[in-house]
Every structure is written in structure tokens, then in C-alpha cells.
PDB file of C-alpha atoms in Angstrom:
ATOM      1  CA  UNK A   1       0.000   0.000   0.000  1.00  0.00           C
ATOM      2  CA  UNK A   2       1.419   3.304  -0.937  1.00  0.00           C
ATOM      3  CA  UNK A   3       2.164   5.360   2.043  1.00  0.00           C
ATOM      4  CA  UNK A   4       0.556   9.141   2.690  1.00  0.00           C
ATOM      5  CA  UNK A   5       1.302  12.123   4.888  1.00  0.00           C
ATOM      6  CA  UNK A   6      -1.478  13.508   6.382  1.00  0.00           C
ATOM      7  CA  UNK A   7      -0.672  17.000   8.156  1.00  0.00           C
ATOM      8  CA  UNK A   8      -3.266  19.171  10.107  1.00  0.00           C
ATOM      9  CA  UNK A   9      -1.751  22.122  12.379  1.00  0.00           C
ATOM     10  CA  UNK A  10      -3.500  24.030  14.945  1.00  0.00           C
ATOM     11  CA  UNK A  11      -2.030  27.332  16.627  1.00  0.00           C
ATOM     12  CA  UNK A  12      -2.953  28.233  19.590  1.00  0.00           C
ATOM     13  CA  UNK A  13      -0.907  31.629  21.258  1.00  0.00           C
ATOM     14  CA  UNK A  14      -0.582  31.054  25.011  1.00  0.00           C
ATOM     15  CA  UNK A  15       0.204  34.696  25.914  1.00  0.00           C
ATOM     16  CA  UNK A  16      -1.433  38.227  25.481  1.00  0.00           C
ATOM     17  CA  UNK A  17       0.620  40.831  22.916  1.00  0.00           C
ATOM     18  CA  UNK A  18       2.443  37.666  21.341  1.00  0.00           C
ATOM     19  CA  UNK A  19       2.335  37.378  17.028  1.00  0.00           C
ATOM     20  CA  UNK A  20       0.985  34.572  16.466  1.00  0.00           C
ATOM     21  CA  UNK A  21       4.170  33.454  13.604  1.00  0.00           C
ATOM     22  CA  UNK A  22       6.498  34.533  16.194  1.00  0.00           C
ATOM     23  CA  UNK A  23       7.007  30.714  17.511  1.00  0.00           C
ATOM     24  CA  UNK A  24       6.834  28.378  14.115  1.00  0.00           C
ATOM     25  CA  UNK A  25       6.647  24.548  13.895  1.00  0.00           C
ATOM     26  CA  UNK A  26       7.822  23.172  10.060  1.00  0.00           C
ATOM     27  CA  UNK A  27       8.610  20.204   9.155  1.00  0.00           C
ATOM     28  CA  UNK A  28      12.119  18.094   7.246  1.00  0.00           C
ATOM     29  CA  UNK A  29      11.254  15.006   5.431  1.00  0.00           C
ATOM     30  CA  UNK A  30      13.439  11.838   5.794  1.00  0.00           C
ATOM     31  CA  UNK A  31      13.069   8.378   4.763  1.00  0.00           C
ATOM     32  CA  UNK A  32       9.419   7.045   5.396  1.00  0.00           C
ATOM     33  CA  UNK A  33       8.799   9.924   8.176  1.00  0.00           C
ATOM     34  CA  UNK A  34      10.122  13.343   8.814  1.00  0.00           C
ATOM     35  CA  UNK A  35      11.832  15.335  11.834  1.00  0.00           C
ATOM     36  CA  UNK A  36      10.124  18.678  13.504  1.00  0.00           C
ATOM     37  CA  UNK A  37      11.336  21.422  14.357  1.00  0.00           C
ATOM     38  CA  UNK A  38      10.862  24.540  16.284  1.00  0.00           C
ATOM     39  CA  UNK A  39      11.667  27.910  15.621  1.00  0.00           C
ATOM     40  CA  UNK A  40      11.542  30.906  18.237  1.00  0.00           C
ATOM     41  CA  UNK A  41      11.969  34.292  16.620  1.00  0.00           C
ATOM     42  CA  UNK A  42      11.266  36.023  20.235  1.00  0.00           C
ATOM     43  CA  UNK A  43      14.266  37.852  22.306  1.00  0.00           C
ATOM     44  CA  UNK A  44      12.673  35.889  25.184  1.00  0.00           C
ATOM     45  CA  UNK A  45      12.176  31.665  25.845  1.00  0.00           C
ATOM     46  CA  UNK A  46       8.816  29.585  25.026  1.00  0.00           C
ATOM     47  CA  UNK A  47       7.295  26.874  26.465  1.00  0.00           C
ATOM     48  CA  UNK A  48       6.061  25.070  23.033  1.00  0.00           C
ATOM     49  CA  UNK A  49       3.006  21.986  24.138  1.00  0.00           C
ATOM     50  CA  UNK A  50       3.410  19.837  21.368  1.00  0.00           C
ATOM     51  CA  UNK A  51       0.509  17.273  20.756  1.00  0.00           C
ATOM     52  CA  UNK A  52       0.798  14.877  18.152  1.00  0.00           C
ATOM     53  CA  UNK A  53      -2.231  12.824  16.754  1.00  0.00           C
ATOM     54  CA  UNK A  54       0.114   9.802  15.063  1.00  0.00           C
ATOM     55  CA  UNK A  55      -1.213   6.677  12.258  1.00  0.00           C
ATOM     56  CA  UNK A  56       1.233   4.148  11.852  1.00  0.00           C
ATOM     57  CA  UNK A  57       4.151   6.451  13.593  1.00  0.00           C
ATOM     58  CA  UNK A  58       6.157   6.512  16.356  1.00  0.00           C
ATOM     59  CA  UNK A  59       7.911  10.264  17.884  1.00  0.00           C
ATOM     60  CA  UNK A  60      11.534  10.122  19.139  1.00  0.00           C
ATOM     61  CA  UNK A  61      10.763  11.746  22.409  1.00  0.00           C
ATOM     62  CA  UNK A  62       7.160  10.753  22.793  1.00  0.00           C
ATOM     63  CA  UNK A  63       3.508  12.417  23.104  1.00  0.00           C
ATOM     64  CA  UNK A  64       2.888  15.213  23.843  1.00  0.00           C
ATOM     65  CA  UNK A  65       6.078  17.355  23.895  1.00  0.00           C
ATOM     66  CA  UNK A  66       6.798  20.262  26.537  1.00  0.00           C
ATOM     67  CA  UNK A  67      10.056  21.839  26.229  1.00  0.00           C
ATOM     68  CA  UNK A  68      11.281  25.409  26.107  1.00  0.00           C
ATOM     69  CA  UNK A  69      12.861  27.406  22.835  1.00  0.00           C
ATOM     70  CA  UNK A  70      15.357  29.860  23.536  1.00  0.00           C
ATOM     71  CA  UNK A  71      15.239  33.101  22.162  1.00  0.00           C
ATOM     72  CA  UNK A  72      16.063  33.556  18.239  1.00  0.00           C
ATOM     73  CA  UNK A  73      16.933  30.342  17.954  1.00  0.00           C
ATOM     74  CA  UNK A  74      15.015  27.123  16.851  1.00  0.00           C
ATOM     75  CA  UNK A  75      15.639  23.219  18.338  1.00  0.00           C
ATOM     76  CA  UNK A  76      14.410  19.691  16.868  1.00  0.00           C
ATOM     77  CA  UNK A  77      11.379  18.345  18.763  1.00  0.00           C
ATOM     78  CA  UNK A  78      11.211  14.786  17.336  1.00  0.00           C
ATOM     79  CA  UNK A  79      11.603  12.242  14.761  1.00  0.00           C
ATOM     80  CA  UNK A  80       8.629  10.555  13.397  1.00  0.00           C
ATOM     81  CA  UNK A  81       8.891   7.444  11.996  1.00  0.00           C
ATOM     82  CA  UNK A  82       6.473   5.032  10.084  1.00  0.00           C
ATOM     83  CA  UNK A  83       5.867   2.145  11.881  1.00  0.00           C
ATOM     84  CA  UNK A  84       5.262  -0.147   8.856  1.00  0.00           C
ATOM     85  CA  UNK A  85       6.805   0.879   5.756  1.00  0.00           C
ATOM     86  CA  UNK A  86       4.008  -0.615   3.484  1.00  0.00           C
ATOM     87  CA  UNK A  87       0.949   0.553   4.821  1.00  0.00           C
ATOM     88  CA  UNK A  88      -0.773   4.065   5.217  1.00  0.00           C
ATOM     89  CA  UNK A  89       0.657   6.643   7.949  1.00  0.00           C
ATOM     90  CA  UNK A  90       0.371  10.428   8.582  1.00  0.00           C
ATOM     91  CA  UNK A  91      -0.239  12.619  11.588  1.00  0.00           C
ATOM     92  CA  UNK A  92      -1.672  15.427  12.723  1.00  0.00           C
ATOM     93  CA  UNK A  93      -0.634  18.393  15.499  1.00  0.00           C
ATOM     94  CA  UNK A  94      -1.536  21.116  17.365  1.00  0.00           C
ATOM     95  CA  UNK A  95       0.965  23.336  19.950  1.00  0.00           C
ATOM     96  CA  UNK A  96       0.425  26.089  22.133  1.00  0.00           C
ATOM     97  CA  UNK A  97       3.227  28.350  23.037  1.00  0.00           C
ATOM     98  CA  UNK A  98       3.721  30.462  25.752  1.00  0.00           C
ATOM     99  CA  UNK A  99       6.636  33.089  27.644  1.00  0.00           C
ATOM    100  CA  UNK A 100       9.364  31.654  29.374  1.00  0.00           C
ATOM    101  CA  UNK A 101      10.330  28.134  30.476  1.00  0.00           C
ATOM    102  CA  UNK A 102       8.738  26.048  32.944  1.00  0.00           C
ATOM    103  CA  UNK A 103      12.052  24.675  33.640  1.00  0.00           C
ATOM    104  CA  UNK A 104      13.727  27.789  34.918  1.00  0.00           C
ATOM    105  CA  UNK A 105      15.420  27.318  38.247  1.00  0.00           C
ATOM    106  CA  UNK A 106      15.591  30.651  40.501  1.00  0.00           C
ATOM    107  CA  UNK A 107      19.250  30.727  41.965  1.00  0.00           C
ATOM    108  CA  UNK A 108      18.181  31.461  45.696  1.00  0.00           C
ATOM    109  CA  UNK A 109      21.283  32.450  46.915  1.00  0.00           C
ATOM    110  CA  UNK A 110      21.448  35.803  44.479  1.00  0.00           C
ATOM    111  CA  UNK A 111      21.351  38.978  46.002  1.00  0.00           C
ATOM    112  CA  UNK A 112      20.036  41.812  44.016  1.00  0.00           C
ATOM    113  CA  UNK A 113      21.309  45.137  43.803  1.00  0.00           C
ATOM    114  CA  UNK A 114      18.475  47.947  44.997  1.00  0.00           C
ATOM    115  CA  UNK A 115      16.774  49.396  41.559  1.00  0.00           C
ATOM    116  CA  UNK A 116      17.908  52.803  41.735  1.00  0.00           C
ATOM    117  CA  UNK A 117      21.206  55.148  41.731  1.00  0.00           C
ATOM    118  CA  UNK A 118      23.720  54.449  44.610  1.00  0.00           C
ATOM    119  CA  UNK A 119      23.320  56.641  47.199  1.00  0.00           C
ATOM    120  CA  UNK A 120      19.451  57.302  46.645  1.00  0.00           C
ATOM    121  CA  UNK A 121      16.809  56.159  49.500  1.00  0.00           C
ATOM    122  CA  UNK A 122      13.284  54.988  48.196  1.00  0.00           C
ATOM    123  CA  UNK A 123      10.641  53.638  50.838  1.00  0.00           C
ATOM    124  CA  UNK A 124       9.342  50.315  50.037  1.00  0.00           C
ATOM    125  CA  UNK A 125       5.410  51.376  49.659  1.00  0.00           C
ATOM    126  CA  UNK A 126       4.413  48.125  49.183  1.00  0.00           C
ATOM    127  CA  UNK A 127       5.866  45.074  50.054  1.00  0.00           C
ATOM    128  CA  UNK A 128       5.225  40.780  49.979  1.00  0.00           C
ATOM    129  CA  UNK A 129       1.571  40.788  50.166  1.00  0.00           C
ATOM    130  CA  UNK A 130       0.703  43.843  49.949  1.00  0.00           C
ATOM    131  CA  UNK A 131      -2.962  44.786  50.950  1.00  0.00           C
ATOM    132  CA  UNK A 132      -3.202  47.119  47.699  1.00  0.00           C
ATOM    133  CA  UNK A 133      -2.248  44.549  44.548  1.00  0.00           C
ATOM    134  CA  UNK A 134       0.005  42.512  45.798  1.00  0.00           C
ATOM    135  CA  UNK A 135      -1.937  38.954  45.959  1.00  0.00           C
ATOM    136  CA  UNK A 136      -1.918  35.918  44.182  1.00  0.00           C
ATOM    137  CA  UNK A 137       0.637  35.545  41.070  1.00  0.00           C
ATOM    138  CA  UNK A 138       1.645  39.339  42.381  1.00  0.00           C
ATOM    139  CA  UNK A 139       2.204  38.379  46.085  1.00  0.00           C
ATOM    140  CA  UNK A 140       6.162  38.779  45.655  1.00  0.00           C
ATOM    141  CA  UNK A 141       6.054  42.360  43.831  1.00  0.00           C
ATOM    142  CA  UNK A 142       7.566  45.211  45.158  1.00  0.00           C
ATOM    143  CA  UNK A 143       6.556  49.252  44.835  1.00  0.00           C
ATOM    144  CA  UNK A 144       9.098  51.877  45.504  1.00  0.00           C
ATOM    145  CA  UNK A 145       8.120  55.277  46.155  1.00  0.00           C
ATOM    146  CA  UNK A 146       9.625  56.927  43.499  1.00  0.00           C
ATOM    147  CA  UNK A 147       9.390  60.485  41.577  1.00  0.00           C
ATOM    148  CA  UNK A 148       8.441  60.425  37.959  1.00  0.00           C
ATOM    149  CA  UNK A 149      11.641  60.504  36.186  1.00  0.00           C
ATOM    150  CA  UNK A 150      14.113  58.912  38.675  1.00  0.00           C
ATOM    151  CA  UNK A 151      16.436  56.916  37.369  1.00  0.00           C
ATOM    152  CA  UNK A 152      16.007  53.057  37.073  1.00  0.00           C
ATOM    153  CA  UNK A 153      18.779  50.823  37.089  1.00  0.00           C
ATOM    154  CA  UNK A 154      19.251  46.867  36.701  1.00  0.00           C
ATOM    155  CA  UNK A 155      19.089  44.711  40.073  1.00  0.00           C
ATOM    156  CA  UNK A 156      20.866  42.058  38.120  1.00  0.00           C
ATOM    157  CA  UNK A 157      22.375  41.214  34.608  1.00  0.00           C
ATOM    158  CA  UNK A 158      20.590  39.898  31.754  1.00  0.00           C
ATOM    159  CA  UNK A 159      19.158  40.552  28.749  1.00  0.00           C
ATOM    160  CA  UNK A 160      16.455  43.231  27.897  1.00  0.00           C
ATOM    161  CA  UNK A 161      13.345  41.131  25.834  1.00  0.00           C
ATOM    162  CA  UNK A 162      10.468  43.265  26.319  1.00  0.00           C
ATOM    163  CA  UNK A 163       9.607  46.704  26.037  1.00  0.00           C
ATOM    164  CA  UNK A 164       6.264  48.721  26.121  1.00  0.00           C
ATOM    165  CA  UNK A 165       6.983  52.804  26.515  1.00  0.00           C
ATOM    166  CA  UNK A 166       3.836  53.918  24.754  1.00  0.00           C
ATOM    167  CA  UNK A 167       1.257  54.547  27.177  1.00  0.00           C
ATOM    168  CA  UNK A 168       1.138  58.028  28.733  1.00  0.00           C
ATOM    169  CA  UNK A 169      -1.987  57.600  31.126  1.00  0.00           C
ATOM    170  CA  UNK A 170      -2.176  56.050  34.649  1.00  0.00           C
ATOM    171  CA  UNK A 171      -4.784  56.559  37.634  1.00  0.00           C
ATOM    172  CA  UNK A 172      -6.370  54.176  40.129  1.00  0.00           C
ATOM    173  CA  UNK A 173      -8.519  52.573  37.662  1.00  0.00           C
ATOM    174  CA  UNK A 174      -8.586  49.078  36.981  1.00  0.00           C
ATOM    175  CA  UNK A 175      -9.241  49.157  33.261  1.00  0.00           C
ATOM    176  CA  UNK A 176      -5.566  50.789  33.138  1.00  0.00           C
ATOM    177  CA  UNK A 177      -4.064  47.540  34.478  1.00  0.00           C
ATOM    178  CA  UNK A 178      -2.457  46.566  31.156  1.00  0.00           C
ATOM    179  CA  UNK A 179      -0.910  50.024  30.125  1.00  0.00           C
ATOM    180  CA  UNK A 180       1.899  50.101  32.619  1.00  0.00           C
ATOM    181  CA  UNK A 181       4.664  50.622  30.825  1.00  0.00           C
ATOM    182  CA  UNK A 182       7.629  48.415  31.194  1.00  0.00           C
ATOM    183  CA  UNK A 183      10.855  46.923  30.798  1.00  0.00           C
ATOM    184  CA  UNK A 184      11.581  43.046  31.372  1.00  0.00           C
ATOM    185  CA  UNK A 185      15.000  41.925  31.834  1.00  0.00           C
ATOM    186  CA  UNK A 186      15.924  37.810  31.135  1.00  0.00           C
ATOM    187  CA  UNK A 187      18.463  36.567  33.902  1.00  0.00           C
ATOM    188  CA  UNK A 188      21.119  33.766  33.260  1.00  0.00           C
ATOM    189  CA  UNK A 189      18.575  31.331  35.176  1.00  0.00           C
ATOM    190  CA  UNK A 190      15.456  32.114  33.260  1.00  0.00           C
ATOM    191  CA  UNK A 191      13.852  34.022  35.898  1.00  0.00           C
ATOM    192  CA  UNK A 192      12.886  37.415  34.517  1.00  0.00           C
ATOM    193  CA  UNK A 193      12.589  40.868  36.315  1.00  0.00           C
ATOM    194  CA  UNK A 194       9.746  43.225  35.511  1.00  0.00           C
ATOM    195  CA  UNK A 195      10.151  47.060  35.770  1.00  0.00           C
ATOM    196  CA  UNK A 196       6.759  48.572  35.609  1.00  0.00           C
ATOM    197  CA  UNK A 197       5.211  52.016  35.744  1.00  0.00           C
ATOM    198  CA  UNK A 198       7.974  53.604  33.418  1.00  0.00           C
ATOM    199  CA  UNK A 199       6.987  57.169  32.057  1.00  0.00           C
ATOM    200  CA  UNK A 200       6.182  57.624  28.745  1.00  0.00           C
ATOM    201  CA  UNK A 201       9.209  56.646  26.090  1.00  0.00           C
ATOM    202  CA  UNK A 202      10.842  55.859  29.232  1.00  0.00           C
ATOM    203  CA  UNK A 203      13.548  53.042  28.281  1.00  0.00           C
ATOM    204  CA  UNK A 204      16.962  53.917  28.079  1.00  0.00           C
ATOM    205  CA  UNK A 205      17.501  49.887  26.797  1.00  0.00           C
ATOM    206  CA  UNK A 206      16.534  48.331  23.500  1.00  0.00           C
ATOM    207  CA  UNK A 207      15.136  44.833  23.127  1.00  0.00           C
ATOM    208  CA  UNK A 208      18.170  42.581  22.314  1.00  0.00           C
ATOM    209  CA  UNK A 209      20.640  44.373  25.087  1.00  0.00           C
ATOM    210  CA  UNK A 210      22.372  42.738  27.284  1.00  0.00           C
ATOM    211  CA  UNK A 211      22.879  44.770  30.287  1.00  0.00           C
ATOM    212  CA  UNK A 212      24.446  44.445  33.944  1.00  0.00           C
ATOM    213  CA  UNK A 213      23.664  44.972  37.370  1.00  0.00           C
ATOM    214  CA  UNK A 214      23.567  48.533  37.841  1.00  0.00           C
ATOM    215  CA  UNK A 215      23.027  49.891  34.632  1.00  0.00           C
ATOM    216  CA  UNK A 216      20.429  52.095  33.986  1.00  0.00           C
ATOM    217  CA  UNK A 217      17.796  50.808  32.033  1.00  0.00           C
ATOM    218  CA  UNK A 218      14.702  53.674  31.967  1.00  0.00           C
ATOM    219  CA  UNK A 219      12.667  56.889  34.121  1.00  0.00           C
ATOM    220  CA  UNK A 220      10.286  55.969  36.663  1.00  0.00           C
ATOM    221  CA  UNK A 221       6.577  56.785  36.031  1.00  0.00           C
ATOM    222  CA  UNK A 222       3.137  56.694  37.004  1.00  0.00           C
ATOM    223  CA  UNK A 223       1.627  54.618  34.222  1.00  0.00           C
ATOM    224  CA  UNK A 224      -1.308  52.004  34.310  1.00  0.00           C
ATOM    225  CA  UNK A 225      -3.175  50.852  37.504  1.00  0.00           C
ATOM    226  CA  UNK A 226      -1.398  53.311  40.044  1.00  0.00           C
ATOM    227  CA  UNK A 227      -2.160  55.755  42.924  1.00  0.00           C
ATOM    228  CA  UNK A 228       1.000  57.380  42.193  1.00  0.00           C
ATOM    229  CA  UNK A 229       4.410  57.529  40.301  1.00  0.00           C
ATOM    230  CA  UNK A 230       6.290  54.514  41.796  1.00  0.00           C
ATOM    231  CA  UNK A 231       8.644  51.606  40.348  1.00  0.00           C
ATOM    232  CA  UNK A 232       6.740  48.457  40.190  1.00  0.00           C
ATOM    233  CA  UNK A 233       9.523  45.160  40.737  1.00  0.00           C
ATOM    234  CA  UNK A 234       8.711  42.211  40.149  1.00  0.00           C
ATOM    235  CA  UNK A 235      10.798  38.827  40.121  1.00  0.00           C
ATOM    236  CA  UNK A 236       8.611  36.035  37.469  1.00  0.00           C
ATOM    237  CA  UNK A 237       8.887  33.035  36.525  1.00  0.00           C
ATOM    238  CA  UNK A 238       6.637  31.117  33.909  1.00  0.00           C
ATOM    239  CA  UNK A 239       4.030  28.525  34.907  1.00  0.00           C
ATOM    240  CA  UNK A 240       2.526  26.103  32.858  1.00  0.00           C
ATOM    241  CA  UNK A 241      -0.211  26.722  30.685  1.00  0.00           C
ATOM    242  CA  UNK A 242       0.806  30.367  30.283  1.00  0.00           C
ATOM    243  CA  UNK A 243       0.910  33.254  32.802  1.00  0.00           C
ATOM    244  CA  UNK A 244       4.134  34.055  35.399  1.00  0.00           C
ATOM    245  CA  UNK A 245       4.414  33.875  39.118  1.00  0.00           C
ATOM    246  CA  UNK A 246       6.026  36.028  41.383  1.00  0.00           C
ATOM    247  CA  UNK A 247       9.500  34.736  43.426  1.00  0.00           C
ATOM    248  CA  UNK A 248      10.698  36.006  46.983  1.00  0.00           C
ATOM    249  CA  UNK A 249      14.093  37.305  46.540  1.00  0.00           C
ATOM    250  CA  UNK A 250      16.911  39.001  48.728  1.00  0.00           C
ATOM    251  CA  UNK A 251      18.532  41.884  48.255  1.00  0.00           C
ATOM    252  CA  UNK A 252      22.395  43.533  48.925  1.00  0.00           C
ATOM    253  CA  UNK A 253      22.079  46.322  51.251  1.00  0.00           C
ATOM    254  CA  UNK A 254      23.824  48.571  53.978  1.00  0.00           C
ATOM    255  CA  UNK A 255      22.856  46.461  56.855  1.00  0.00           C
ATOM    256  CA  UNK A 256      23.561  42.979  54.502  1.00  0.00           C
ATOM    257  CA  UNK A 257      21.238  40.873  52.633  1.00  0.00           C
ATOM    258  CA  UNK A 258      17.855  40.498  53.641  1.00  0.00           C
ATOM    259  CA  UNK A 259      14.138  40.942  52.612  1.00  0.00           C
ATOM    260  CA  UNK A 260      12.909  44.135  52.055  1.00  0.00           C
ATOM    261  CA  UNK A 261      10.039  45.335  54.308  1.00  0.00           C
ATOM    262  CA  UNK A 262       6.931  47.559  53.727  1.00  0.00           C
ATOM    263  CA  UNK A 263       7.050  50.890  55.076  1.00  0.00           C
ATOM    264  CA  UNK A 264      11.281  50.793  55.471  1.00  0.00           C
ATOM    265  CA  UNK A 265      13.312  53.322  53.305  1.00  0.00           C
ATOM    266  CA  UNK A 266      16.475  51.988  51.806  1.00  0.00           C
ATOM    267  CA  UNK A 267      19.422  53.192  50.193  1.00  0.00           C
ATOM    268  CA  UNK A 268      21.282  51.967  47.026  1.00  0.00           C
ATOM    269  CA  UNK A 269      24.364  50.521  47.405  1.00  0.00           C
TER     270      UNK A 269
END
């Protein structure tokens, strides 16, 4: 019986501002079967959920597939294989895709540096669960009272993958939640710091930079859901199925590494 390849994709975009050919799936025929790939064309890491409906075909590393794609690159995901050479076999897919990796493994033991100028003092407005926003996913975030237009700098190195500088308007309105403006930084161990609240074209990165701790990277603000200009800090890490979590972290300061608390002013060093 003559053998037939019968391909169906389905693309479904696990995460909000993403295009949906930014993360592609295509195919390399071999010898009764063919290999996938996947291709990232993102500054920042996927998660790519891989299911594969198979007839008369095995897949190298089984079904379904969950592994991460760095950024601008692309990986091989499997071999398929016909399992009998003379009879009919084909398959068909779908994937969802989503920022960051699953996988990433927050190194504890890192202190950060403070997110402003050396020197400066900032009171922590809002700290670990924080009454005002910080619950849930958020329960980890951090708000500095800050000035629009301070300086920002980088708590740790890493690479900048996300910008959004557009938005000029903030207030304590709900509906604003999604026009903070930002800058997200990709550490070494896949973790990613958030920067939120920026003014107005307030990056001083580009996507693509690799920066280190210390270096400034934009101007405080008062954009999206706010009461006030502050800095907005945030620690994340990706969860499965799409969406981030917030991580408890440490910081270097005068009086030695420890937790920041609510209500405390500290000074960057």
C-alpha cells in the first residue's frame, strides 16, 4: 500500500501581545517519516506543548512534547517514523506556546542590587503581600516610592526582551491595568525581572541588550493601575499553561542581605 502524509496544524498563542508566527513549527522530510522542528523568533524563551495525533508512527521523544525554545533560535522536537513501511501513515498536530520556560530554576542564593542610583533612599510602599495589589501571582512584587523621572537601574544582569513605553496615562482605575509601561529583563537562570510604571518613552535599553547589574535601564513613572508615580519590581517566573508567578528574593544592602520590608526606606548601594 502506498504510504501518505497527512498534516493538520493548529495554533494556539498562550500569551497576550504575542504574534501569532512569532514561535513556528515546520517540518524536514526523511526516509518514510520526517523530523520537527521549532523555531523561536522572540528575544525571550517559550514553552512550546506539542501534541501529536500519530497513524502508523512513532515520535523520538514521545507524546505530547513540553520543552522550552530559547530566544532567536530554533531546536528539533522529534523524529517521526512510520511504523510499517508498506501501509498508510500520517499525523496530525496542534501546539500552544507560551513566555518563558517552565524549567527555569531561581538561583536562591542571588542577592540583588536595589533598583535605583547608589546613594538614593526609596521607601518600600508596598511590600510581599501587599494589601493594595500585591496577591496571588503578584504576592512577591515590590513598589518603591519613586518620583516620575528617577532613574532606574538593573538589580541584576541579563538581557532586555520586552519593552512597552507607549502609554502616557495612569490613575487608580482598573481598566488601566495593562498600560503600565515596562521593561523586562531575562536573567542567566530564566527568571525574569519586571520594571513597571515607566513614564512615557521611558527606556533607556533596546530589546536585544544585554545589560548588567547597575546599569540604567529607563525613568520611573506613574503609568497604568497606580495611585501614584512609583517603580513596580517584580521577580517572574513562567508557569505552565501560560501566565508568570512572582519569586521572593533578597537583596544587597547597607545592613547585609535580607528581605525588604513595607514601610522601610532603603538606600542603594
Amino acid at each position: 500500500m502506498k504510504t501518505f502524509l497527512v498534516l493538520f496544524v493548529s495554533l494556539l498563542v498562550g500569551f497576550q501581545g504575542s504574534q501569532e508566527n512569532s514561535v513556528n513549527i515546520y517540518r524536514v522530510e526523511i526516509e518514510n517519516g520526517f523530523e520537527l522542528y521549532g523555531r523561536n523568533t522572540n528575544y525571550f524563551p517559550v514553552t512550546v506543548e506539542l501534541d501529536l495525533d500519530l497513524t502508523n508512527m512513532t515520535s523520538s521523544k514521545g507524546n505530547p512534547i513540553v520543552t522550552t525554545i530559547d530566544g532567536k533560535s530554533e531546536i528539533k522536537l522529534t523524529d517521526l517514523k512510520a511504523k510499517k513501511e508498506n501501509a498508510s501513515w500520517g499525523m496530525k498536530y496542534n501546539y500552544t506556546f507560551y513566555q518563558g520556560s517552565i524549567f527555569a530554576k531561581h538561583d536562591d542564593n542571588f542577592a540583588y542590587r536595589l533598583p535605583y542610583k547608589k546613594g538614593e533612599t526609596h521607601r518600600l510602599d508596598q511590600g510581599y503581600n501587599g494589601s493594595f495589589s500585591h496577591k496571588g501571582d503578584s504576592k512577591y512584587a515590590l513598589d518603591f516610592n519613586m518620583k516620575e523621572g528617577t532613574e532606574v537601574y538593573a538589580t541584576r544582569q541579563g538581557m532586555v526582551v520586552e519593552i512597552e513605553e507607549n502609554y502616557s496615562e495612569g490613575g487608580n482605575d482598573r481598566s488601566l491595568m495593562e498600560k503600565a509601561n515596562h521593561v523586562t529583563i531575562l536573567h542567566d537562570d530564566g527568571t525574569f525581572a519586571q520594571y513597571s510604571h515607566l513614564k512615557k518613552s521611558g527606556a533607556t535599553v533596546k530589546e536585544g541588550q544585554k545589560v548588567r547589574a547597575g546599569d540604567r535601564i529607563g525613568l520611573s513613572g506613574a503609568t497604568g493601575f497606580v495611585t501614584g508615580p512609583h517603580l513596580h519590581f517584580t521577580v517572574l517566573k513562567a508557569k505552565k499553561g501560560g501566565g508568570f508567578t512572582s519569586l521572593p528574593i533578597k537583596f544587597a544592602t547597607k545592613d547585609g542581605i535580607q528581605q525588604l520590608k513595607e514601610g522601610e526606606d532603603y538606600s542603594g548601594y
